[in-house]
Short mmCIF file of C-alpha atoms and ligand atoms in Angstrom, two decimals:
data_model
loop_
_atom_site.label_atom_id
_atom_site.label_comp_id
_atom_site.label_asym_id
_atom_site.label_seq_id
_atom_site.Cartn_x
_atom_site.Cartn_y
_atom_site.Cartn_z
CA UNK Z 1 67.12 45.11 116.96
CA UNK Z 2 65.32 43.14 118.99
CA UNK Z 3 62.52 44.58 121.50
CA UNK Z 4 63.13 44.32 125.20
CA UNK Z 5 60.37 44.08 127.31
CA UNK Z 6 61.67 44.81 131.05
CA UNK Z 7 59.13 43.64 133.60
CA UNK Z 8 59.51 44.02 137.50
CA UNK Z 9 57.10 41.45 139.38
CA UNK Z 10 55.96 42.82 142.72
CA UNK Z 11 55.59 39.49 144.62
CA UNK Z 12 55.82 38.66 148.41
CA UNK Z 13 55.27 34.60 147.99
CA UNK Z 14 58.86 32.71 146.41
CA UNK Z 15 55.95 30.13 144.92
CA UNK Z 16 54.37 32.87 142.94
CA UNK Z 17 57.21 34.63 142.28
CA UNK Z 18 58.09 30.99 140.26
CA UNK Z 19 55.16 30.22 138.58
CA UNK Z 20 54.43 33.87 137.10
CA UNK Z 21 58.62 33.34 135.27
CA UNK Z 22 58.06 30.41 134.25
CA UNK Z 23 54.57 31.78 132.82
CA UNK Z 24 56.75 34.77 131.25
CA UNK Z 25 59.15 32.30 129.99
CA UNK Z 26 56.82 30.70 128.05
CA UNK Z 27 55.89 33.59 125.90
CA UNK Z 28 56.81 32.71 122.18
CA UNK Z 29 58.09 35.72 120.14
CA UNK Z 30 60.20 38.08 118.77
CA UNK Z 31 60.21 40.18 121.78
CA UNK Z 32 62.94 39.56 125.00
CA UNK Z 33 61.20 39.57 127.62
CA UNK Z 34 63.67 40.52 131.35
CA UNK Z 35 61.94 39.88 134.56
CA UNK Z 36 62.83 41.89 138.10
CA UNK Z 37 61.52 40.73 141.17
CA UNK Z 38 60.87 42.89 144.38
CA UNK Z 39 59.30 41.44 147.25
CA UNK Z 40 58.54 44.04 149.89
CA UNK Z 41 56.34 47.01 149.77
CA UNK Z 42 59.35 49.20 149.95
CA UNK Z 43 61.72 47.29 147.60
CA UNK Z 44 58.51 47.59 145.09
CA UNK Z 45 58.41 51.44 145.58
CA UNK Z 46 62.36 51.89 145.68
CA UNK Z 47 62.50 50.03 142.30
CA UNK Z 48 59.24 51.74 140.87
CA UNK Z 49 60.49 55.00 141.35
CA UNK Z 50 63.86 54.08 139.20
CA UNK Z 51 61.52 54.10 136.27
CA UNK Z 52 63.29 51.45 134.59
CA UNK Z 53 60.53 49.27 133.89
CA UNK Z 54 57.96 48.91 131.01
CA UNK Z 55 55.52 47.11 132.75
CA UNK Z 56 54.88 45.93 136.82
CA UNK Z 57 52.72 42.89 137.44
CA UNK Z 58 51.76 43.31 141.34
CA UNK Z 59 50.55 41.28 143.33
CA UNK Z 60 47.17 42.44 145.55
CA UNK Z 61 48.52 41.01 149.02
CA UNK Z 62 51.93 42.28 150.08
CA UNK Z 63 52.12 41.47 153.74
CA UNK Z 64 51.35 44.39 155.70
CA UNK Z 65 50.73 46.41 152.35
CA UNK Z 66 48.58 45.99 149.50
CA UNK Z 67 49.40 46.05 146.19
CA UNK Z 68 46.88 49.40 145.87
CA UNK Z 69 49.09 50.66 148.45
CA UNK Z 70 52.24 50.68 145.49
CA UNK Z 71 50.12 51.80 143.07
CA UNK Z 72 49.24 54.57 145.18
CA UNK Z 73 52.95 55.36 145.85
CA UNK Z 74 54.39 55.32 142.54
CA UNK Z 75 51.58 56.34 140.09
CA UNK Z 76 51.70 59.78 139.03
CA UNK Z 77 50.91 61.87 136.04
CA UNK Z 78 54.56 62.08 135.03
CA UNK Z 79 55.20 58.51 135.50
CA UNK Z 80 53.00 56.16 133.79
CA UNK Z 81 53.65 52.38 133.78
CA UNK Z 82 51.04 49.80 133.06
CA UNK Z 83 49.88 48.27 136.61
CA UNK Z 84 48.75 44.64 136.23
CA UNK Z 85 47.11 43.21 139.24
CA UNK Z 86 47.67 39.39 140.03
CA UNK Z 87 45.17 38.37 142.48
CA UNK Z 88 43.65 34.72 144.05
CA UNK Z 89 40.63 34.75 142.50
CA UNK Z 90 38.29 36.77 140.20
CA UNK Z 91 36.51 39.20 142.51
CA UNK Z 92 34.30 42.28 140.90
CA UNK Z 93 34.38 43.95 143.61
CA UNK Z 94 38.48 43.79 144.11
CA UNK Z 95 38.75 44.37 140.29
CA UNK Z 96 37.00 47.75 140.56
CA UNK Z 97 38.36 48.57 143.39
CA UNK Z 98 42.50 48.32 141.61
CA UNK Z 99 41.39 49.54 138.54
CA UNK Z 100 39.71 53.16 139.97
CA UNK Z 101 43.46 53.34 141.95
CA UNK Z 102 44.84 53.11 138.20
CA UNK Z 103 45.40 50.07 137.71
CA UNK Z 104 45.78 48.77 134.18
CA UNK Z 105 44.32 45.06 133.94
CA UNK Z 106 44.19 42.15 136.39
CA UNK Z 107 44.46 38.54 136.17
CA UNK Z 108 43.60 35.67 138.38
CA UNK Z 109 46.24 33.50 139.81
CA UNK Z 110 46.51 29.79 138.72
CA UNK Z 111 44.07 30.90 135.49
CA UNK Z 112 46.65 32.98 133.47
CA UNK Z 113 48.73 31.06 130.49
CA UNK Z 114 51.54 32.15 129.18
CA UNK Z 115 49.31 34.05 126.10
CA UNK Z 116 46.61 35.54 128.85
CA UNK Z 117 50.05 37.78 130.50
CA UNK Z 118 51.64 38.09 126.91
CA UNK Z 119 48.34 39.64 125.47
CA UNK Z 120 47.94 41.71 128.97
CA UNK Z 121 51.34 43.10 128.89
CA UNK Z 122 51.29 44.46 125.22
CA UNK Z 123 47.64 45.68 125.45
CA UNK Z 124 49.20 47.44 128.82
CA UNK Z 125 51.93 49.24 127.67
CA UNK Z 126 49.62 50.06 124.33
CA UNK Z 127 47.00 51.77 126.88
CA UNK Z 128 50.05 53.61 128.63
CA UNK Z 129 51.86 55.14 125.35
CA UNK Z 130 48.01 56.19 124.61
CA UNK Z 131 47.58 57.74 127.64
CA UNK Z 132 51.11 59.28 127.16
CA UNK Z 133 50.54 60.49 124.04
CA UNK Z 134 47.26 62.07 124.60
CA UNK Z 135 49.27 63.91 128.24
CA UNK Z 136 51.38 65.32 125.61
CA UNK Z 137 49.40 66.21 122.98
CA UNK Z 138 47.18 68.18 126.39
CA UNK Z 139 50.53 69.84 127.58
CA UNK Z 140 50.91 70.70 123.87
CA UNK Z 141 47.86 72.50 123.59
CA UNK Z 142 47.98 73.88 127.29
CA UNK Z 143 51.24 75.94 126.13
CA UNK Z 144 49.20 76.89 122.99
CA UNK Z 145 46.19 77.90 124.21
CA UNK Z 146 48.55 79.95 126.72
CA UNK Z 147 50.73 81.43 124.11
CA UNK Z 148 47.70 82.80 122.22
CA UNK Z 149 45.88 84.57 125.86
CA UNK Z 150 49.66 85.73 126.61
CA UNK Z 151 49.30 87.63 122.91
CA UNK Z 152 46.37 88.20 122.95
CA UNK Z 153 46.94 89.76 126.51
CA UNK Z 154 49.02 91.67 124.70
CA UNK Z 155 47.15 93.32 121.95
CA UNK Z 156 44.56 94.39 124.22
CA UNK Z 157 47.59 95.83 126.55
CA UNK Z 158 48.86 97.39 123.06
CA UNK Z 159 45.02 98.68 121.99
CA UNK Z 160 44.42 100.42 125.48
CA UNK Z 161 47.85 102.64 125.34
CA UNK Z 162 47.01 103.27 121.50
CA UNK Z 163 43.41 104.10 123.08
CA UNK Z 164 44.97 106.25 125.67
CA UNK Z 165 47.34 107.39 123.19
CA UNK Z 166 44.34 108.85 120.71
CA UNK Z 167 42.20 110.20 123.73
CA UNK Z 168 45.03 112.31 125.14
CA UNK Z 169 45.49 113.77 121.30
CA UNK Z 170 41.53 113.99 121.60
CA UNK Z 171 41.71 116.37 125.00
CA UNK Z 172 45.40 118.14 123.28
CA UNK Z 173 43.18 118.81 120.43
CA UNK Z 174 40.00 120.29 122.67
CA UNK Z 175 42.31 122.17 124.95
CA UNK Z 176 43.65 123.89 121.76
CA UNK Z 177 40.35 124.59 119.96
CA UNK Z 178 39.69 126.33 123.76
CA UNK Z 179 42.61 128.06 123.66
CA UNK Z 180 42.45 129.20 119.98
CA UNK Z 181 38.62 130.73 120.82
CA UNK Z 182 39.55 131.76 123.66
CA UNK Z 183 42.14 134.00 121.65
CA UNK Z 184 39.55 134.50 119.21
CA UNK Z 185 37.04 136.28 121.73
CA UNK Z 186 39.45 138.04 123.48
CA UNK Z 187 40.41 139.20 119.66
CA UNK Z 188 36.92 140.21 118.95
CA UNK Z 189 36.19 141.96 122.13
CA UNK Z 190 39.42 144.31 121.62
CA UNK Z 191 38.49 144.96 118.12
CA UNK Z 192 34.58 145.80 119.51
CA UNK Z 193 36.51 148.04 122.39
CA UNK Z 194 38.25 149.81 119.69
CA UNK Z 195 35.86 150.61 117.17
CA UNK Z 196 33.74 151.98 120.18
CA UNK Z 197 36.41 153.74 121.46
CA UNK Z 198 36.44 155.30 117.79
CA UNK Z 199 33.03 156.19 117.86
CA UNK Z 200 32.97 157.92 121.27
CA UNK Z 201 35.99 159.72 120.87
CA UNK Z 202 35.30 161.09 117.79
CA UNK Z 203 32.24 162.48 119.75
CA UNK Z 204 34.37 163.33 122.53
CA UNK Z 205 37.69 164.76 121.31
CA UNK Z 206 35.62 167.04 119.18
CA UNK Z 207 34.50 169.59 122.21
CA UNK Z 208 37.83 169.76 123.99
CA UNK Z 209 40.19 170.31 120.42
CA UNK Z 210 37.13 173.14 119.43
CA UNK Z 211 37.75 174.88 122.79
CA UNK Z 212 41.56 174.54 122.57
CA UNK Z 213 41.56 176.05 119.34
CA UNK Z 214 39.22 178.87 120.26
CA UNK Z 215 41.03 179.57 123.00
CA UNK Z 216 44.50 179.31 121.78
CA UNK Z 217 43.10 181.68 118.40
CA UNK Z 218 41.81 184.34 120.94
CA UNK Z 219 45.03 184.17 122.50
CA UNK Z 220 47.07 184.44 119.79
CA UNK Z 221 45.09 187.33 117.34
CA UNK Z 222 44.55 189.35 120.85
CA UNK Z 223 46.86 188.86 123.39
CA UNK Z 224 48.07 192.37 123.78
CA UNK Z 225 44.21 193.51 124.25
CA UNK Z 226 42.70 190.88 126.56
CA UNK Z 227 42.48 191.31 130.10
CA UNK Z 228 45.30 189.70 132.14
CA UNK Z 229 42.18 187.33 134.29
CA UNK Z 230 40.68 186.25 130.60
CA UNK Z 231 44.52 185.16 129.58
CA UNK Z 232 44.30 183.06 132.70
CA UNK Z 233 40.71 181.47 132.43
CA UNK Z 234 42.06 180.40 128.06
CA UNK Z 235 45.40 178.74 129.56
CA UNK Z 236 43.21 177.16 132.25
CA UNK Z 237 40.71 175.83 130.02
CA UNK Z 238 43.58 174.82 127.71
CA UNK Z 239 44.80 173.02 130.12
CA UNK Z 240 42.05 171.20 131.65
CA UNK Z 241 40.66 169.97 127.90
CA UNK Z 242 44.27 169.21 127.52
CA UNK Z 243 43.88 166.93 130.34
CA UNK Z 244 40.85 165.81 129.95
CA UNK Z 245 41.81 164.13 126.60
CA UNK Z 246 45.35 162.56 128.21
CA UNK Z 247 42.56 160.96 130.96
CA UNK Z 248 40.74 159.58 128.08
CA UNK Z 249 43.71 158.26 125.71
CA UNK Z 250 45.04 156.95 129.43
CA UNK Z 251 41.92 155.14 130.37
CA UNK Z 252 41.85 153.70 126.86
CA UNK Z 253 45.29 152.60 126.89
CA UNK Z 254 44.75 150.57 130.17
CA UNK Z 255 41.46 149.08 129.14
CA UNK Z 256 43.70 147.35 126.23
CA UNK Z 257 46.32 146.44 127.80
CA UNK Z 258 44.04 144.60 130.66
CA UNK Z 259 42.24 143.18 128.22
CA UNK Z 260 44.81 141.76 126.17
CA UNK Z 261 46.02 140.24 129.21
CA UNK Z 262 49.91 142.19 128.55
CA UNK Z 263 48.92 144.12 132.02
CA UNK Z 264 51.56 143.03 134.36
CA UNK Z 265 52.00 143.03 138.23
CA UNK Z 266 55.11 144.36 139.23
CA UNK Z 267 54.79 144.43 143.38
CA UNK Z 268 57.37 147.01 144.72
CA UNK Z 269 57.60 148.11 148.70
CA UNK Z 270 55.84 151.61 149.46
CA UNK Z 271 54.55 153.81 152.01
CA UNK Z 272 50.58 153.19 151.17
CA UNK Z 273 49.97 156.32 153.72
CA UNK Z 274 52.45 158.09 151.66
CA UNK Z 275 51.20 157.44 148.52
CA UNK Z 276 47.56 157.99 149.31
CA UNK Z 277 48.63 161.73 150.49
CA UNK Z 278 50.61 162.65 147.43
CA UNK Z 279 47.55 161.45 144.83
CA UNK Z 280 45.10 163.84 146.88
CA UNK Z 281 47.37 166.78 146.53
CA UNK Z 282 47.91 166.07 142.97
CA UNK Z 283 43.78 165.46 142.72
CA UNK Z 284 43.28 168.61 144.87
CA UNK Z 285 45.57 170.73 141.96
CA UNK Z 286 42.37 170.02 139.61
CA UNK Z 287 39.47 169.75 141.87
CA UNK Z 288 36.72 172.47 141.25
CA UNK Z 289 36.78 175.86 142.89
CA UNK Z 290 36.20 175.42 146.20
CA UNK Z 291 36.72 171.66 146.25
CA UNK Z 292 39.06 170.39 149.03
CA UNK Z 293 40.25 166.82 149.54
CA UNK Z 294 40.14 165.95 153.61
CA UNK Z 295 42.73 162.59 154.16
CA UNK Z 296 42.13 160.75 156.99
CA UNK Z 297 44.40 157.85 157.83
CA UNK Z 298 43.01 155.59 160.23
CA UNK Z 299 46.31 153.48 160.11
CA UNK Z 300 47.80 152.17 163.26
CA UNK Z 301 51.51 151.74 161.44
CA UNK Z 302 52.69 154.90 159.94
CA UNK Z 303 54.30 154.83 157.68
CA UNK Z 304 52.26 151.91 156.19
CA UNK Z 305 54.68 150.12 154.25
CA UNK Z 306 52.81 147.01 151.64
CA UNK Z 307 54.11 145.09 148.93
CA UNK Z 308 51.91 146.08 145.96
CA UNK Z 309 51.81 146.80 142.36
CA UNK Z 310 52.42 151.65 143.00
CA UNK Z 311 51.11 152.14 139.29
CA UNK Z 312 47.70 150.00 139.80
CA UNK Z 313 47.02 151.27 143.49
CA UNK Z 314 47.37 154.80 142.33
CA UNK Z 315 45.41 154.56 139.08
CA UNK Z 316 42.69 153.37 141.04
CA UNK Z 317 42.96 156.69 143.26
CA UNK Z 318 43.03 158.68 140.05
CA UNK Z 319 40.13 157.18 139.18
CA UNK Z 320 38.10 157.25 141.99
CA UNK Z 321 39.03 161.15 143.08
CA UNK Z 322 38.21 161.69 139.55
CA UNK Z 323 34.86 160.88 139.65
CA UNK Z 324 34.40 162.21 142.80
CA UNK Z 325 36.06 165.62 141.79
CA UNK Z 326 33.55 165.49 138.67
CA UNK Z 327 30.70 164.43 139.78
CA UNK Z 328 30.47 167.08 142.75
CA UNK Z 329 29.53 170.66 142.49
CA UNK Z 330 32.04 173.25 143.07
CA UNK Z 331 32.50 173.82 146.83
CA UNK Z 332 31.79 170.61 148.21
CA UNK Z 333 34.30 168.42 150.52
CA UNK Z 334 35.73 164.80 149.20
CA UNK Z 335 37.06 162.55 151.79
CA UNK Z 336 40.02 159.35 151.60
CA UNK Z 337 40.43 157.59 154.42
CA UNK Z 338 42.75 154.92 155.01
CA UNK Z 339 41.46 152.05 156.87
CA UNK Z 340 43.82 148.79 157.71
CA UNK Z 341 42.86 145.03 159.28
CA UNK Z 342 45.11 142.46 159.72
CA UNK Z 343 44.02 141.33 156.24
CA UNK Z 344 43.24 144.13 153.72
CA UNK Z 345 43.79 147.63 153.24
CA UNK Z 346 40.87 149.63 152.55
CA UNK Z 347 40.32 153.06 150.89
CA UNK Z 348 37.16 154.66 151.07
CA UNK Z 349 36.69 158.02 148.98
CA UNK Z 350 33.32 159.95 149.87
CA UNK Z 351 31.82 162.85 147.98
CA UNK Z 352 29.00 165.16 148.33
CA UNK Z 353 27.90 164.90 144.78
CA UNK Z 354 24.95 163.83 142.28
CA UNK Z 355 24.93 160.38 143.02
CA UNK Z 356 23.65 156.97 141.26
CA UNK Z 357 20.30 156.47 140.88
CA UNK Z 358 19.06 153.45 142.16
CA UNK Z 359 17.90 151.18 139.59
CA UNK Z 360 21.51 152.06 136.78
CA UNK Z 361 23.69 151.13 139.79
CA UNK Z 362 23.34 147.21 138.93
CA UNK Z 363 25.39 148.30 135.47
CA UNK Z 364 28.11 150.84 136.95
CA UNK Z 365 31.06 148.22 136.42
CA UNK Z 366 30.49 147.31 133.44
CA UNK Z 367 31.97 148.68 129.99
CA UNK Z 368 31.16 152.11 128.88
CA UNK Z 369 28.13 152.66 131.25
CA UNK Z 370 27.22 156.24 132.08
CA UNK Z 371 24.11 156.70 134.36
CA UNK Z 372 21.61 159.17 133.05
CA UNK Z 373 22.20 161.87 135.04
CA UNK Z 374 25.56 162.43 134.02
CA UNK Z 375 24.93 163.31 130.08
CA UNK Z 376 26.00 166.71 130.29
CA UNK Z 377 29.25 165.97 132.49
CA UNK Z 378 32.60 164.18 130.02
CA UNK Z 379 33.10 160.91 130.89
CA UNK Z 380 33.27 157.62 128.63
CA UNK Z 381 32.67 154.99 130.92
CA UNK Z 382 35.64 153.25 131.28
CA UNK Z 383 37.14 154.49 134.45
CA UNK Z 384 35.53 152.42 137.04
CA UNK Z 385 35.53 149.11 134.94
CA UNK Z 386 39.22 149.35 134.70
CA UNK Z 387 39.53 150.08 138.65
CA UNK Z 388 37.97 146.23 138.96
CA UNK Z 389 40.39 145.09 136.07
CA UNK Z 390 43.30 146.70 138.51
CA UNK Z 391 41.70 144.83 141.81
CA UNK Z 392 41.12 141.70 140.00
CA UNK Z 393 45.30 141.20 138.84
CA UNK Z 394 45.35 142.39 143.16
CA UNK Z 395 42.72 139.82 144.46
CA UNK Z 396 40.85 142.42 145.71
CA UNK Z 397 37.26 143.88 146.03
CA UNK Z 398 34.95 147.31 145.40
CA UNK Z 399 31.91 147.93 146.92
CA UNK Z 400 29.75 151.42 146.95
CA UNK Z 401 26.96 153.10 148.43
CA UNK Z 402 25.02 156.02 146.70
CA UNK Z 403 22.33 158.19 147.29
CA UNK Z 404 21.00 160.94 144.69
CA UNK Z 405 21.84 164.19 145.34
CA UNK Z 406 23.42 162.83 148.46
CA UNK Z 407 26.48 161.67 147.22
CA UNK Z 408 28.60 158.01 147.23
CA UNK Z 409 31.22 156.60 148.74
CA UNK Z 410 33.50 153.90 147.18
CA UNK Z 411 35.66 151.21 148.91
CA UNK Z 412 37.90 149.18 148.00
CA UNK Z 413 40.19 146.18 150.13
CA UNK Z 414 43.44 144.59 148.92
CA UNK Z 415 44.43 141.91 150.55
CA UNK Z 416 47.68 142.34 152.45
CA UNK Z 417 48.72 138.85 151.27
CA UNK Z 418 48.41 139.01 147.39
CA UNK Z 419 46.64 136.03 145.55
CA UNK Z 420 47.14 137.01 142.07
CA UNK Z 421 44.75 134.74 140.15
CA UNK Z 422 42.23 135.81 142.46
CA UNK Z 423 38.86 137.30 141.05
CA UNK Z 424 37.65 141.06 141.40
CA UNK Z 425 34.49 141.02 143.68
CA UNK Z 426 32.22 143.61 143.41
CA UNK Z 427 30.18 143.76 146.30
CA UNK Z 428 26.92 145.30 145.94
P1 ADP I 1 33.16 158.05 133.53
O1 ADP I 1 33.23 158.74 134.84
O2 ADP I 1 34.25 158.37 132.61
O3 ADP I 1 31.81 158.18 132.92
P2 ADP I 1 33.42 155.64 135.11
O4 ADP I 1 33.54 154.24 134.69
O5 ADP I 1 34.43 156.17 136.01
O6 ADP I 1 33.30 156.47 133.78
O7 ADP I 1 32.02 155.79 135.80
C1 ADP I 1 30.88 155.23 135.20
C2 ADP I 1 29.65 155.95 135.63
O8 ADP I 1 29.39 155.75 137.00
C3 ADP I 1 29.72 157.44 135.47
O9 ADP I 1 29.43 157.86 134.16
C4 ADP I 1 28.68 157.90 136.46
O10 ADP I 1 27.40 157.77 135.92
C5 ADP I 1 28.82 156.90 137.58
N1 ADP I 1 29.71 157.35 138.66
C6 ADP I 1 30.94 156.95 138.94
N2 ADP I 1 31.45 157.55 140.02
C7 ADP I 1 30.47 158.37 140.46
C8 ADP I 1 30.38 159.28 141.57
N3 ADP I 1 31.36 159.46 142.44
N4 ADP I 1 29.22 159.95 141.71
C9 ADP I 1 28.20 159.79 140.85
N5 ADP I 1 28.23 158.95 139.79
C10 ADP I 1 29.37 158.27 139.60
#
């Protein structure tokens, strides 16, 4: 099939117009060659932008326009067609001037044959499919190059959640470890709480079960012939190792369960006043001879009605009268009183007793102490470190004061608004 070359002549002069298809007409060869002619600026432009045409000769004076002024117009990167300038006479200057406005060629008016705008045409429309062929090949590799950051945007998108993926197993794996020796300490400590238990209470049970047996023995070979107040003194002694060991099977029993953490906190609504009374007349049934227990409530609200674990407030009572009760001489006078503030609750217990000396009182909270002047008085040490373990599940606080054969006073504060992760405080 033959080749059809389709040429549109921008030309504002019928003369030239004339001489440049007659010049086209005279090409010789296999190609057809079909000439267009526009002869206004905006005919040229109009025409141009049907992109019908292989090729556009142009002349460089259009009137009013130039023939830069078309180029200008109709050149763009998605449109290329060869522009070949046709201009009066050879001019550097001009000739720069078209070809930096992309211009293709130019050739001088009245010096062009038939071959010169043959030879310009095909080396025009040569330069243009180059052109167009390197465009594509850029577009090509534009989508390439942006198909490969788009992947390779990606795997990095794919590597940080794998990253975040293997740091969060990281932590799972750390908090667990924690957790595990956290178990494992806990674990050890119990084990250490028992086998010291062990030890002291086969040191300690030993006294109490010889003076039961003793007692009940006596009782039992010589009932008929022992005085009535001897029978009474055996069933009170009885009684009071009896209790004694209950205390310390009691004390032990707490320790474990606070320290296995399987203590819970059970708030119920009470009368503190209330409660605080019937623990001292339950105290006062095994004070010493002579003993009393004095309450003072310094509580505006009576009754005094709080929302608190009954079984934790009153084993801290227990405990404290205890120690009191113990740790004073027969005769002497133990006080409670019940202080309240808008915030906390505060029981103070006060005895005459031996005291704390100075320099052990640093150590009296913590597991199994026993100050030196109490060797020859039963005790094992636990007591007061499970009266923190009680006010630590309350968010409250102990603090003391102790003078040696003076006596001590203890007090504690709950808060009336319970923060139960809160952390025992012991003041100094
Ligand atoms: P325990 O009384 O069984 O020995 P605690 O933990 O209750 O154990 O008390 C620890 C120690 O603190 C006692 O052994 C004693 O030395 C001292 N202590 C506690 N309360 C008093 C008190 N009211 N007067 C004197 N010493 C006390």
């Amino acid at each position: 099939m033959q080749e059809i070359v389709r040429i549109l002549l921008v030309e504002d002069d019928h003369e030239d117009y004339l001489i440049t298809r007659d010049l086209i007409r005279g090409i010789s060869n296999e190609k057809r060659y079909v000439l267009d002619w526009a002869a206004t600026y905006d005919d040229a432009v109009r025409v141009l932008k049907e992109r019908r045409h292989d090729v556009c000769l142009i002349d460089y004076n259009l009137g009013l326009y130039s023939g830069l002024d078309v180029v200008k117009a109709c050149a763009t990167s998605e449109y290329l067609i060869p522009f070949i300038f046709l201009t009066g006479q050879s001019d550097y200057e001009l000739d720069n001037q078209v070809m930096q406005a992309g211009a293709t060629d130019f050739l001088v008016k009245g010096d062009v044959t038939s071959k010169d705008i043959e030879r310009t045409i095909r080396y025009g429309i040569q330069h243009v499919r180059g052109l167009d062929k390197i465009r594509s090949l850029s577009v090509t590799l534009e989508k390439r190059v942006e198909e490969r950051t788009r992947a390779l945007a990606e795997t990095v998108l794919a590597l940080e959640a794998s990253n975040f993926t293997l740091q969060k197993a990281i932590h799972d794996k750390e908090v667990a470890q924690e957790r595990a020796l956290d178990a494992l300490h806990k674990e050890i400590k119990l084990n250490e709480l028992k086998s010291r238990f062990i030890t002291m209470a086969s040191h300690e049970f030993r006294t109490p079960l010889s003076t039961i047996l003793s007692s009940l023995h006596l009782l039992q070979h010589h009932v008929a012939g022992v005085a009535e107040d001897k029978t009474a003194r055996h069933f009170q002694r009885i009684r009071s190792n009896v209790t004694l060991l209950t205390e310390l099977l009691n004390d032990f029993l707490s320790l474990e369960k606070l320290e296995a953490g399987k203590m819970n906190v059970s708030p119920e609504n009470f009368d503190l006043h209330e409660l605080v009374e019937e623990t001292r007349r339950e105290m006062e049934d095994s004070a010493k001879p002579g003993q009393t227990i004095q309450y003072f409530s310094r509580c505006a609200n009576q009754p005094c009605m709080v929302t608190l674990d009954k079984r934790h407030v009153k084993g801290i009572l227990i405990n404290l009268l205890s120690n009191a009760i113990k740790y004073s001489e027969e005769g002497k006078e133990i006080k409670i009183e019940l202080v309240c503030d808008p915030s906390k609750y505060h029981i103070k217990v006060t005895d005459h007793g031996i005291g704390i000396p100075e320099d052990e009182q640093e150590h009296l909270f913590e597991l199994f102490f026993r100050a030196r002047n109490v060797t020859n008085i039963k005790g094992t040490g636990l007591g007061l470190n499970i009266v923190t373990k009680y006010l630590n599940l309350m968010g409250g606080s102990i603090a003391f004061t102790s003078e040696l054969e003076v006596g001590s006073t203890f007090t504690v504060s709950i808060p009336v608004h319970q923060i139960t992760t809160g952390k025992t405080s012991v003041l100094p």
